[in-house]
XYZ file of C-alpha atoms in Angstrom:
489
model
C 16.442 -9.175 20.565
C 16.452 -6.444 18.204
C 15.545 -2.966 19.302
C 11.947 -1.757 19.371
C 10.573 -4.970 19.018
C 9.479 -6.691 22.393
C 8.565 -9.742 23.167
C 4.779 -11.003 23.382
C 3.322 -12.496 26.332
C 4.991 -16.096 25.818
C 8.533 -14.510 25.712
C 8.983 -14.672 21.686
C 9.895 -11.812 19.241
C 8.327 -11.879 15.917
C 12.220 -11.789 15.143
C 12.418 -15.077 16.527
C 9.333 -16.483 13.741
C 11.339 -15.152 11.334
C 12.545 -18.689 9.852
C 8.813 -20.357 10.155
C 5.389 -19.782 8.340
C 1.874 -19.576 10.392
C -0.041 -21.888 8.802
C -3.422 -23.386 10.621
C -2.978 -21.555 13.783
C 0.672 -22.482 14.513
C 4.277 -21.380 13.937
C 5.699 -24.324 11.485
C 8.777 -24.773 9.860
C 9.198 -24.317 6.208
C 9.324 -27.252 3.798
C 11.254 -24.920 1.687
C 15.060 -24.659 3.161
C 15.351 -21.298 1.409
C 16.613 -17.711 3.704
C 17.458 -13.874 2.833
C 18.895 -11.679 5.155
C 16.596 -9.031 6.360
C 18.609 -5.661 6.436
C 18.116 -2.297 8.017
C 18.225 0.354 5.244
C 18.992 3.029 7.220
C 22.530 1.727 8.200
C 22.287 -1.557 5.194
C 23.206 -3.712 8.152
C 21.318 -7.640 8.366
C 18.431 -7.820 11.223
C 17.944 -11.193 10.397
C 17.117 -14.057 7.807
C 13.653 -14.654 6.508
C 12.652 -18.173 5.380
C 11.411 -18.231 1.105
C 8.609 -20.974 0.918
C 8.058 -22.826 -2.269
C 4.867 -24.558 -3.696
C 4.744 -27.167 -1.119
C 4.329 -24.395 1.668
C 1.976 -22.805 -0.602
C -0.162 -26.148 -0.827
C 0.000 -27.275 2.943
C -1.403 -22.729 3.614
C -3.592 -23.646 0.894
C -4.777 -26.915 2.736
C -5.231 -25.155 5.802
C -7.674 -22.186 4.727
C -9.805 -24.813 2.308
C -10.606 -26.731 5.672
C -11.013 -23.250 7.624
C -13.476 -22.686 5.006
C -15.944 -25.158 5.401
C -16.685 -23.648 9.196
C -15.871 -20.257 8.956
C -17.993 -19.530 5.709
C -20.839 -19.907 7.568
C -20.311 -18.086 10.335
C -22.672 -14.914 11.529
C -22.063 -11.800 11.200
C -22.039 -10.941 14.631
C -19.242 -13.884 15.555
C -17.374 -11.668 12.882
C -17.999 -8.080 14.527
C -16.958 -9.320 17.698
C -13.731 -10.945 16.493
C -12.851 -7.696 14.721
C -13.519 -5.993 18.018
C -10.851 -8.323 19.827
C -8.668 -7.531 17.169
C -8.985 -3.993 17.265
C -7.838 -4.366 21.236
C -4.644 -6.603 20.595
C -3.431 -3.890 17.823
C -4.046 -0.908 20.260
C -1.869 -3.085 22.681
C 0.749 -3.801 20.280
C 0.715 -0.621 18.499
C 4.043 0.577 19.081
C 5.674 -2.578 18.281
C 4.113 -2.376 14.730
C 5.566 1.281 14.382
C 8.775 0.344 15.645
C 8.790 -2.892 13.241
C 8.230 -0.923 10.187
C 10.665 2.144 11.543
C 13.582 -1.044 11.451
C 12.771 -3.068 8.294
C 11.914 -0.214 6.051
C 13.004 3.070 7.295
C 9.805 4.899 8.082
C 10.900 7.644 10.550
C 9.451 7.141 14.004
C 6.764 9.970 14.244
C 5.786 9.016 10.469
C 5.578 5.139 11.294
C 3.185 5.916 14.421
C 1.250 8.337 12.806
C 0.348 6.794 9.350
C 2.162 3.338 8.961
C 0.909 1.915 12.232
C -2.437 3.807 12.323
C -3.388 2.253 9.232
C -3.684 -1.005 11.523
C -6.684 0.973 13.628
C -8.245 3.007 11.411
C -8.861 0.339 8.405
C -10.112 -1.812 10.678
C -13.009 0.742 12.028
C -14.345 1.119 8.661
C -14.499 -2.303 8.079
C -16.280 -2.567 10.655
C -18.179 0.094 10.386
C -19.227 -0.919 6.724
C -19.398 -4.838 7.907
C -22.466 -3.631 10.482
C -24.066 -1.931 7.333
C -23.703 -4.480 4.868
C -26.951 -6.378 4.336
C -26.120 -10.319 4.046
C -29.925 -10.911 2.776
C -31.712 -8.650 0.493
C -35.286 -9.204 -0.985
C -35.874 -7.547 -3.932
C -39.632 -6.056 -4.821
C -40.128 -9.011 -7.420
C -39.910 -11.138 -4.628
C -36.617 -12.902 -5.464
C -33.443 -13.333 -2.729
C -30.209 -11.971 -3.182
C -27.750 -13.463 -0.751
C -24.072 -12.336 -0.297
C -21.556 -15.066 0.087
C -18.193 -15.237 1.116
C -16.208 -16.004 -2.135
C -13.374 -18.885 -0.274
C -10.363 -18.613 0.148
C -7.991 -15.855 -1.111
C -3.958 -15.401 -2.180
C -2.883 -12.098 -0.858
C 0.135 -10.472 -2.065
C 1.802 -7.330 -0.174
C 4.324 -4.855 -0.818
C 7.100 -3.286 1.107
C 6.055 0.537 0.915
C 3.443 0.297 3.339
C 3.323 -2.818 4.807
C 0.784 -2.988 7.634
C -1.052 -0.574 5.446
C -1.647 -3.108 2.259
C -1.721 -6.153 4.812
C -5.077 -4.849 6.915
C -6.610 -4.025 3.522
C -6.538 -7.293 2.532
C -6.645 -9.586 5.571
C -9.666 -7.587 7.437
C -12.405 -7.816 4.775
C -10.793 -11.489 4.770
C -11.906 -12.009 8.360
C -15.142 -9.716 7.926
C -16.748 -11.759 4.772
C -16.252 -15.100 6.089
C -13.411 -15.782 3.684
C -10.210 -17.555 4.991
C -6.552 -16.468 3.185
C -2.623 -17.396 2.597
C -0.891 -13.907 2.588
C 2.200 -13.408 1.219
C 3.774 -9.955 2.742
C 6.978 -8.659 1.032
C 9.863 -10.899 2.011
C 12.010 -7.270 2.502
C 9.282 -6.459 5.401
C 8.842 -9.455 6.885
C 8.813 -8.342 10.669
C 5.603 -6.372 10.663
C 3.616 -8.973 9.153
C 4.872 -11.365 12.110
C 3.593 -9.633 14.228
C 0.331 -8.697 12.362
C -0.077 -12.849 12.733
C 1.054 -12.577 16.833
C -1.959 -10.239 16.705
C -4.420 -12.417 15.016
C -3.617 -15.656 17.000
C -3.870 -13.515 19.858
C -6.928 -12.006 19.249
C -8.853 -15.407 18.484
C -8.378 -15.694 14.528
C -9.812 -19.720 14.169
C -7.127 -21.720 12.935
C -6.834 -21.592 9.001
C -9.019 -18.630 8.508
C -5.090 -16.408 8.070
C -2.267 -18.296 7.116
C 1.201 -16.668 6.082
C 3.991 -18.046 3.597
C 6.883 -15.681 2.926
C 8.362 -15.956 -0.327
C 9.669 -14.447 -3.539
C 6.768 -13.598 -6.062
C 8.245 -15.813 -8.787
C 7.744 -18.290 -7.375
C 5.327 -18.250 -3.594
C 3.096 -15.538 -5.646
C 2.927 -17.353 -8.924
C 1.935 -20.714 -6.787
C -0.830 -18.755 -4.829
C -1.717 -17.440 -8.337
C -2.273 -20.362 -10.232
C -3.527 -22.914 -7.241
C -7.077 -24.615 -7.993
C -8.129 -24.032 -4.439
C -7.612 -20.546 -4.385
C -10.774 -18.367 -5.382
C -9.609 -15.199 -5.755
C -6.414 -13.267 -5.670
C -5.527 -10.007 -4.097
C -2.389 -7.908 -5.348
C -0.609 -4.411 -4.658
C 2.612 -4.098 -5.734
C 4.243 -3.238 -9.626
C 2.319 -2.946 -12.973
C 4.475 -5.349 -14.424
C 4.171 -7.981 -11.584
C 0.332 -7.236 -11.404
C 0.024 -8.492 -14.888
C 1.983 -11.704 -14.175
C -0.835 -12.224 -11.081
C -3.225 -12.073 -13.591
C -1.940 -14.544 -16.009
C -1.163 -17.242 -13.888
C -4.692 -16.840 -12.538
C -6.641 -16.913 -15.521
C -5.842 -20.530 -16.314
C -8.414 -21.628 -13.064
C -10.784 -18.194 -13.857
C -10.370 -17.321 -10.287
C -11.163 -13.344 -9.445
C -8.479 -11.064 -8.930
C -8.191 -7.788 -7.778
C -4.962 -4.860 -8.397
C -3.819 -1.924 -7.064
C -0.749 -1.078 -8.528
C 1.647 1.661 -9.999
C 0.892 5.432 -10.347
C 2.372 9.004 -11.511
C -0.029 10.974 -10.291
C -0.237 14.513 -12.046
C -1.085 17.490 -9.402
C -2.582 20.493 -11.003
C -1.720 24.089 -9.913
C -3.965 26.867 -10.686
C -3.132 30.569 -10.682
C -5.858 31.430 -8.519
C -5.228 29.053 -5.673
C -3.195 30.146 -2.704
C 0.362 29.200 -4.419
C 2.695 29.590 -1.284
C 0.485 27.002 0.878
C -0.580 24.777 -2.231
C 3.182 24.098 -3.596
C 4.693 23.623 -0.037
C 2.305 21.175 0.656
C 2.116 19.620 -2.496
C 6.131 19.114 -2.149
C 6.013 17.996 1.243
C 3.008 15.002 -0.655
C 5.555 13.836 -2.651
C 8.272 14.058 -0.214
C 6.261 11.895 1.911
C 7.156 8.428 3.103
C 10.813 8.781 1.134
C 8.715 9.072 -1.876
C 7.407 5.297 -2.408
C 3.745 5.651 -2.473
C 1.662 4.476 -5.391
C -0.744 7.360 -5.376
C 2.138 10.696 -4.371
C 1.954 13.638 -6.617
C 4.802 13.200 -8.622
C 4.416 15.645 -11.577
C 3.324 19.193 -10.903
C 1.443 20.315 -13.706
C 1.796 24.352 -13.244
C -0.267 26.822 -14.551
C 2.473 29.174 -17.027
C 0.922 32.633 -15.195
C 2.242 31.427 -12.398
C 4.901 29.212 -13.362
C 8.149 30.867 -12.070
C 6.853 31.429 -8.748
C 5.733 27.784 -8.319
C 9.374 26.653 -9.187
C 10.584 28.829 -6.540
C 8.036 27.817 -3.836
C 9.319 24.098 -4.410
C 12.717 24.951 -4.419
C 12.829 26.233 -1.045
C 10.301 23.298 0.032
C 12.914 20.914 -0.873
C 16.092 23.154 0.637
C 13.397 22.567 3.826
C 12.912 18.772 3.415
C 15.119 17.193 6.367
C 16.544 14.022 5.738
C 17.130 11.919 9.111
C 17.604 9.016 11.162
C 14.343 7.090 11.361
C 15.019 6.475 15.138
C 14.483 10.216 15.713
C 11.185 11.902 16.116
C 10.194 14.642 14.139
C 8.867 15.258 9.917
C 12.174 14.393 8.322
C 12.303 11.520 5.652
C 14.093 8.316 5.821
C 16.298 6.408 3.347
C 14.975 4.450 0.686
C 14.234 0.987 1.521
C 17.180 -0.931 0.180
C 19.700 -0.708 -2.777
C 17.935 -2.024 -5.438
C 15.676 0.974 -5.335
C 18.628 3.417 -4.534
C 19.949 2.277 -7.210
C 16.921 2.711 -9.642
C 15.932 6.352 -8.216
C 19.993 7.463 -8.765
C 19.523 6.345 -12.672
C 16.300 8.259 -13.042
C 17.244 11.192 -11.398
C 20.584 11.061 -14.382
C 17.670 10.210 -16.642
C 16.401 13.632 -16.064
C 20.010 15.436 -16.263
C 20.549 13.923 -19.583
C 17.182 14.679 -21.075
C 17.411 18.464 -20.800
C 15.244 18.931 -17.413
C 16.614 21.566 -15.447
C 17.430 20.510 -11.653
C 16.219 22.810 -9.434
C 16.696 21.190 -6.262
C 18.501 17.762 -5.021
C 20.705 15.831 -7.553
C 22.794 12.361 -7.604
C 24.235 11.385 -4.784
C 23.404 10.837 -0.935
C 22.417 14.214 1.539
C 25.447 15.506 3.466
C 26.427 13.815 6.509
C 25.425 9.960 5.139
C 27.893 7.697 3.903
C 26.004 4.961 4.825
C 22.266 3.390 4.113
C 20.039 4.283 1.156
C 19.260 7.774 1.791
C 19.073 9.757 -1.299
C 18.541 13.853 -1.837
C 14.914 15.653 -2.116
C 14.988 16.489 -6.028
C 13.364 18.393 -8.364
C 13.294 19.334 -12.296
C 11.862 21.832 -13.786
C 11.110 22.595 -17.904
C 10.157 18.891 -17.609
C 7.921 17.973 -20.607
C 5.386 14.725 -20.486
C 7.216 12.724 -23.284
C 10.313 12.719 -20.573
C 10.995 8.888 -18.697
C 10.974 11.463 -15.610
C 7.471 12.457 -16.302
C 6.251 9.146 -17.597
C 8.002 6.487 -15.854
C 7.180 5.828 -11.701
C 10.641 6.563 -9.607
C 9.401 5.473 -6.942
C 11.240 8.049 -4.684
C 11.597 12.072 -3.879
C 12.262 13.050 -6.930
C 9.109 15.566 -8.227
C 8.390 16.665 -12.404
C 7.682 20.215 -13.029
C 5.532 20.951 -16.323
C 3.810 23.931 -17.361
C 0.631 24.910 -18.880
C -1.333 27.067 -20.405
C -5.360 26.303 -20.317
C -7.095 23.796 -18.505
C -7.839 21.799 -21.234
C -4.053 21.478 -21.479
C -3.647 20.806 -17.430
C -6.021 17.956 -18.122
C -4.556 16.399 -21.110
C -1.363 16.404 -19.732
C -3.120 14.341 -16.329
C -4.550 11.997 -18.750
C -1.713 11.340 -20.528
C -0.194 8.553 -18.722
C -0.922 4.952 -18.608
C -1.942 4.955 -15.391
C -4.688 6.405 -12.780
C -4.844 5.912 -9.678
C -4.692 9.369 -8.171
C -4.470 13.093 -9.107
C -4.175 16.332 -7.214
C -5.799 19.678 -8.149
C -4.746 23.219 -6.825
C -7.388 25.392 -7.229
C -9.754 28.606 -5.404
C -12.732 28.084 -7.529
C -14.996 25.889 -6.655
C -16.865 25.334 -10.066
C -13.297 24.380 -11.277
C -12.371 22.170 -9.067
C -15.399 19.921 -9.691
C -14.953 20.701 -13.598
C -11.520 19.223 -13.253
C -12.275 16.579 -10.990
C -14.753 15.207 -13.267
C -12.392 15.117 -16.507
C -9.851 13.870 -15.065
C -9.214 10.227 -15.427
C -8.173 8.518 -11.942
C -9.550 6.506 -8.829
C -8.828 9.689 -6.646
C -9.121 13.233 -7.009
C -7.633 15.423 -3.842
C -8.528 18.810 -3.518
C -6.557 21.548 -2.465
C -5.034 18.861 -0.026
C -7.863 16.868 0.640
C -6.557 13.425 2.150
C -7.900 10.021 2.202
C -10.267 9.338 4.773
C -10.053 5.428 6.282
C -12.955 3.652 4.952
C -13.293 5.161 1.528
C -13.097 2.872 -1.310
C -9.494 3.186 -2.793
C -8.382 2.069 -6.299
C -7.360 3.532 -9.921
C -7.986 3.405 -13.732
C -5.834 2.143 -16.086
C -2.912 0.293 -15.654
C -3.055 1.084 -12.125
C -5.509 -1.794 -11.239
C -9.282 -3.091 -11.139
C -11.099 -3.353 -8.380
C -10.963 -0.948 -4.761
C -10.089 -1.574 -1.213
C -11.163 0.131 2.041
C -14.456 0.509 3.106
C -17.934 -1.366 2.217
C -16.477 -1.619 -1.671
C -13.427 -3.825 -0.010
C -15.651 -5.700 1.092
C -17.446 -6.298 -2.194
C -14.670 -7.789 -3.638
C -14.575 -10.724 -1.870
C -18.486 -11.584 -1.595
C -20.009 -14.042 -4.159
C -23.458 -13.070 -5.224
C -26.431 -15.845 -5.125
C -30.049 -15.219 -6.122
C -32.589 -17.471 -4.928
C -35.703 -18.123 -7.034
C -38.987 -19.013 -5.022
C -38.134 -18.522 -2.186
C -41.066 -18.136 0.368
């Protein structure tokens, strides 16, 4: 048994379901005789093997939830509530295991994977629930006509590896809360926290076929879910460029799909805001989570009256940014989640050396004191200018863009310019600008002087960074079908 991941009532590990699929309420073995070790990037050691599925796994998941379908569809609202509720109990219980599982397979640091990574698991599911009890089923309309909301069928669901219990409860709770049944396909590099996400579910009462779970490469397990017949509607987070192949393969049957996918979110310091606080934090939002969120606040867009000062306040923000074991408690980052992305966030960060940006902070290479796993050093550039790769394309790891400007009209051009939106940041002490700003700017989030997300707010972006929002009563939108009903008495 690996460490930090106990066993469930029945004496099993979600290490030991590793090589099977849950499909219609029960651990079954593959058809596919595919594996790929599953390795711990903090030390690049193997954990384990995961099983790849193929498109006959795909069809017998799809199978499954079609069947679960016909029953669960119609089933009230208040059968749904209360299975939420037991849900809500089994992840409380099993809340350190999920922590620990995502500390192991990705590198989260302890504190962090408690804190955010595994909370995501409780707090999701309260606004669900919470917008669930509010959402009204039936509606008459004054003209007399019926509007009913429907659950849409059965859904494809496609996670990444950044924040895997995260992306997973955003998609297979307004699953459960709609009436819909699912196949999910977490990242095959994060495999053990979705295992036990299913423990959870079977534990909690899920009926057989409303969640089923194929792991898989997205070539080919995400393209099958993609283009199946008997799937209604598909859900994706991941990559820009694998987002667009979700939505090709799925336009052939016209089924609905919904993206959340890349970012490089601009963050907008003002002269007037309190610069010492706003920059530290601001570097420690970008630090965050090793750097591999969608939505961090990876350019700094810096007011030029201010602009030398700001580079300093990062500066020592990164000299302050510990790098650590994600066994230990405390703020420190972990590595990076394997070597691929090592890999990619070493090239950018010479990217930026050989464009002309002048590093401030960090560099090539792995902190002091780590020869081994896929840690990589806090980084920053300065005199970074938005036609850079560094500015325009997502790294994906610690590595922060600084850019100056002059007016405010500049500060928001420079936002804008990027094809994506799904978040951006603004620094600010006057009120009337912040909501100026907040309003021309052209993303699914604004944050405000370090205003976080709240769980059950809608979350989503413009742009190439998706259609369509999670979280909340608008993640629950997504997967209703609406029906109006003429004459009705």
């Amino acid at each position: 048994m690996v460490a930090g991941v106990s066993h469930n009532r029945r004496g099993r590990s979600a290490m030991d379901n590793l090589l099977k699929f849950y499909i219609d309420g029960e651990w079954v073995e593959p058809v596919s005789d595919e594996i790929m070790p599953v390795l711990n990037p903090a030390s690049a050691q193997q954990i384990g093997e995961v099983a790849l599925g193929n498109e006959a796994d795909v069809d017998r998941a799809v199978a499954a939830a079609s069947a679960a379908f016909g029953h669960y569809g119609q089933s009230e609202k208040s059968e749904r509530l209360d299975l939420l509720r037991r849900i809500r109990e089994v992840s409380e219980r099993r809340f350190e295991e999920l922590a620990q599982a995502m500390r192991l397979e990705m590198g989260a640091p302890i504190t962090m994977a408690r804190e955010a990574q595994a909370d995501a698991a409780i707090g999701h599911l309260d606004g669900f629930m919470a917008a669930l009890e509010e959402l009204e089923e039936q509606q008459r309309f004054d003209n007399g006509e019926v509007l009913l909301r429907e659950p849409i069928g059965v859904c494809g669901l496609i996670t990444p590896w950044n924040w895997p219990i995260n992306q997973v409860v955003l998609k297979v709770l307004p699953v459960i809360a709609t009436g819909c049944t699912c196949v999910l396909k977490p990242s095959e590099h994060t495999p053990i926290s979705a295992m036990l996400y299913a423990e959870i579910l079977h534990e909690a009462g899920v009926p057989a076929g409303v969640f089923n779970l194929v792991n898989g490469v997205g070539p080919l397990v995400g393209s099958a879910l993609s283009r199946h017949p008997g799937v209604q509607m598909m859900s994706f987070t991941g990559s820009t460029r694998a987002g667009t192949a979700v939505t090709r393969d799925a336009a052939e049957s016209v089924k609905r799909v919904t993206l959340e996918l890349g970012g490089k979110s601009p963050n907008l310091v003002f002269a007037d805001c309190d610069l010492e606080a706003r920059v530290t934090q601001s570097v420690a939002e970008c630090m965050f989570n090793t750097g591999q969120s969608c939505d961090a606040p990876t350019r700094l867009v810096v007011e030029r009256a201010c602009y030398d000062e700001a580079v300093e306040i990062a500066r020592r923000a990164a000299a302050m940014t510990e790098v650590g074991d994600p066994e230990q408690e405390g703020e420190h980052i972990g590595p990076l989640f394997d070597q691929i992305q090592f890999d990619r966030v070493q090239n950018m960060i010479q990217v930026g050396i050989d464009e002309g940006a002048k590093l401030v902070a960090g560099g090539l290479g792995r902190p002091e004191g780590f020869d081994a796993g896929w840690y990589v050093r806090p980084t920053i550039f300065a005199d970074v200018n938005n036609a850079m790769r560094i500015a325009r394309e997502e790294i994906f790891g610690p590595v922060l863009t600084i850019i100056p400007f002059d007016t405010e009209e500049e500060a928001v051009a420079i936002a804008n310019d990027t094809p994506y939106g799904l978040a951006a940041y603004v620094q600010t002490g006057s009120p009337d600008r912040a909501a100026r700003v907040s309003r021309a700017l052209r993303a699914g989030a604004v944050h405000i002087n370090g205003g976080a997300y709240e769980y059950g707010s809608p979350f989503g972006g413009y742009k190439a960074s998706g259609n369509g929002r999670e979280g909340g009563e608008m993640g629950l939108e997504d997967l209703l079908e609406t029906k109006m009903v003429h004459g009705m008495v």
